Amino acid sequence: MLVQDPPLPKSSKPRQIRTLPTLQPNSFSDSKTLDFSTWVSENFYRIISIFVLVATVAAVFFLYSSTNTASFLCLQSQTQRAMDSISLPQINWNSIKPIADKASPYANFRSEQWIVVSVSSYPSDALQKMVKIKGWQVLAIGNSRTPRDWSLKGAIFLSLDMQASLGFRVVEHLPYDSYVRKSVGYLFAIQHGAKKIFDADDRGEVIDNDLGKHFDVELVGEGARQEVILQYSHDNPNKTIVNPYIHFGQRSVWPRGLPLENVGEIGHEAFYTEVFGGKQFIQQGISNGLPDVDSVFYFTRKSGLEAFDIRFDEHAPKVALPQGMMVPLNSFNTIYHSSAFWALMLPVSVSTMASDVLRGYWGQRLLWEIGGYVAVYPPTVHRYDRIEAYPFSDEKDLHLNVGRLIKFLVSWRSNKHRLFEKILELSYVMAEEGFWTEQDLKFTAAWLQDLLAVGYQQPRLMTLELDRPRATIGHGDRKEFIPQKLPSVHLAVEETGMVSSEIGNLIRWRKNFGNVVLIMFFNGPVEHTALEWRLLYGRIFKTVVILSAKKNSDLAVEEGQLDHLYKQLPKIFDRFSSADGFLFVEDDTVLNYWNLLQADKTKLWITDKVSMSWSTATTKENSDWYSKQADMVNKVVSTMPVHLQVNYKEVVKNEQSLTICSSEIFYVPRHFVADFVDLVNLVGHLDIHQKVAVPMFFLSMDSPRNFDSVLSTMVYKQDLASTNSSWTHYSAQAAAVHPWKVSSEEEFIKLIRIMAEGDPLLMELV
């Protein structure tokens, strides 16, 4: 944060010299004897005064002529600061006139859930996705760098001119070229019915495009999650700041705004406590990809021009902060509930890299006054590293003073009886202490008045417990959670710490396939093995979707028919719209995931190089079934868009040929999903078999020379009876093994034990 230097000394004001009155002759007393001792006695105080005056002049001359003038300048500065003391604004809280929206086209529009972003360029891909988030209204705030013709369907855009016409007091305090103009957006959203505000930026993509999936959007009512929340322990009263990234698996990464003296504290919590949910009025999300890090981390951990892609543990529980403990907050991935709307104010007299951090600490301290708290959530957005230089100069004052700010805020107390009075008082004291300037004090006064003017009701104060003896944490109150130690970047070296190689492998597999959905089809009964398969593969993949001919709700098994299962896949694709890709496998095929790391997840995978799985037949030499299938294939091909039809006919030049693939395993990456769905729609109600449709789709989507060959090492046998009885054809070096029928828990345990050759940690499951 920017601590303003003391103002330079102004020219000294002329010293007011008291002049003696004109002496009159009759004003003298009778003459006395001029004895020296008598004269000294009578003029003792005058002599002392003259001596002090001479000494002062000499000292001033010495200080000005000395080479070391720092102490004198400091004294001068303090004197000047005292002369130019900051005054506390006086506000008549009961005479603030309402401000109604009469200038914008949205005067009658209302929404309870808003996403507020600052925009300096044309709509980003992330922002175009954000407007599609169901139930949330995007509000884009322009500045002097925003294109004049900026527009995005579904978003409300406030240009500089429109901001100026809204009548808010804060506008006159805001810079023209900064994201802190979002303060206007916050007020506009509140004026138009906001109950929740997601403070975001236009480079972060919301994971799964669903804020309700990650945050606690509802705190009361039917949609609220009435649950206790893990909380950092208040056992150590000297611990006033935490690095939340450790809780979510990254020990060597720290957030922007964490005091640098705390960076080396990488140990996890000895234990946690719990707190009732419902008052997490500020919710901070973690960002995958490029998290909120400072320039020190960015410059010292960067490996050349390679973009950061740091991942956090998405399964770690959210965690709350008790009174007396703080965490850095940012302005691009945070939800504010209405009880904390006052805490949205972005300071204007500090650098942009410090403004939201300063706001976060200021807001957290005041949040305690109403009994609220901050909670930190697992990854909620993904931000892409654009490899831009971080301005260290804008953060220098942040690193120098943030530790002092936290200590100040934790010790600060107020006797005011209303929240807004406390807010104004704290802003005043922070200006006096140099954490921001009088400009922000005036801005706070304008902000609070605007809040009341748009109809905001300030929350009631709660009894602050900071000065009370803290409750003893009993053994039963201690909750244990051991964070993962995910690989991160530390001086350009991948760090695994003391994690064993087996866990390191699991982390790498998870990192590679953690956003890939595995779709399994069960040919036999699911009762004895569905949970086991889900446990086995769920450690690696984003999720495991299981289908079978018979639905089983208790085991989360969906109904599907294998002969036409491809027609069901688009619905699954749509459910996981943010997944990197989809891997299909039947339950009679074992997937050796450790041998798939080298595969390209942007390419199609299928068994086109496994002769027993992939073959070509001619309709002249085969039954009517082949002829009928070929006729339907040709019908579909004739209706394909040009790019799909050209791909298919480049490989299949004879209409009498039919490509057959047993299709026990194949992979569709994200960017081919749209083509796959289009092809399913072209098939429509035609009775094309799965073994015919899937290879047709693959040959249409891309040329076989572009398919990834990872499945070419697959062990593929046809005689199920003889191979399954001996259990001898399994190979841990293959990408997959077929067939391998598991119909009981005992057979599954046997499979796990032989798979442990490739993944030793599997022995922990048996």
Tab-separated table of C-alpha atoms in Angstrom, residues 311 511-512 514-517 542 576 578-582 601 667-671:
chain	number	residue	atom	x	y	z
A	311	ARG	CA	-3.259	-25.778	-9.211
A	511	LYS	CA	-2.828	-32.892	-12.386
A	512	ASN	CA	-2.899	-34.343	-15.898
A	514	GLY	CA	-8.000	-33.940	-13.013
A	515	ASN	CA	-10.200	-32.148	-15.513
A	516	VAL	CA	-11.019	-35.184	-17.690
A	517	VAL	CA	-14.366	-36.934	-17.187
A	542	LYS	CA	-12.414	-35.205	-12.520
A	576	PHE	CA	-19.331	-30.964	-17.649
A	578	SER	CA	-15.501	-27.009	-18.466
A	579	ALA	CA	-13.883	-30.456	-18.727
A	580	ASP	CA	-10.768	-30.820	-20.884
A	581	GLY	CA	-12.115	-33.998	-22.451
A	582	PHE	CA	-14.075	-37.244	-22.051
A	601	LYS	CA	-5.217	-34.484	-24.562
A	667	TYR	CA	-11.245	-40.227	-25.967
A	668	VAL	CA	-12.878	-37.005	-27.200
A	669	PRO	CA	-11.098	-33.720	-26.334
A	670	ARG	CA	-13.019	-30.546	-25.613
A	671	HIS	CA	-12.567	-28.867	-28.986
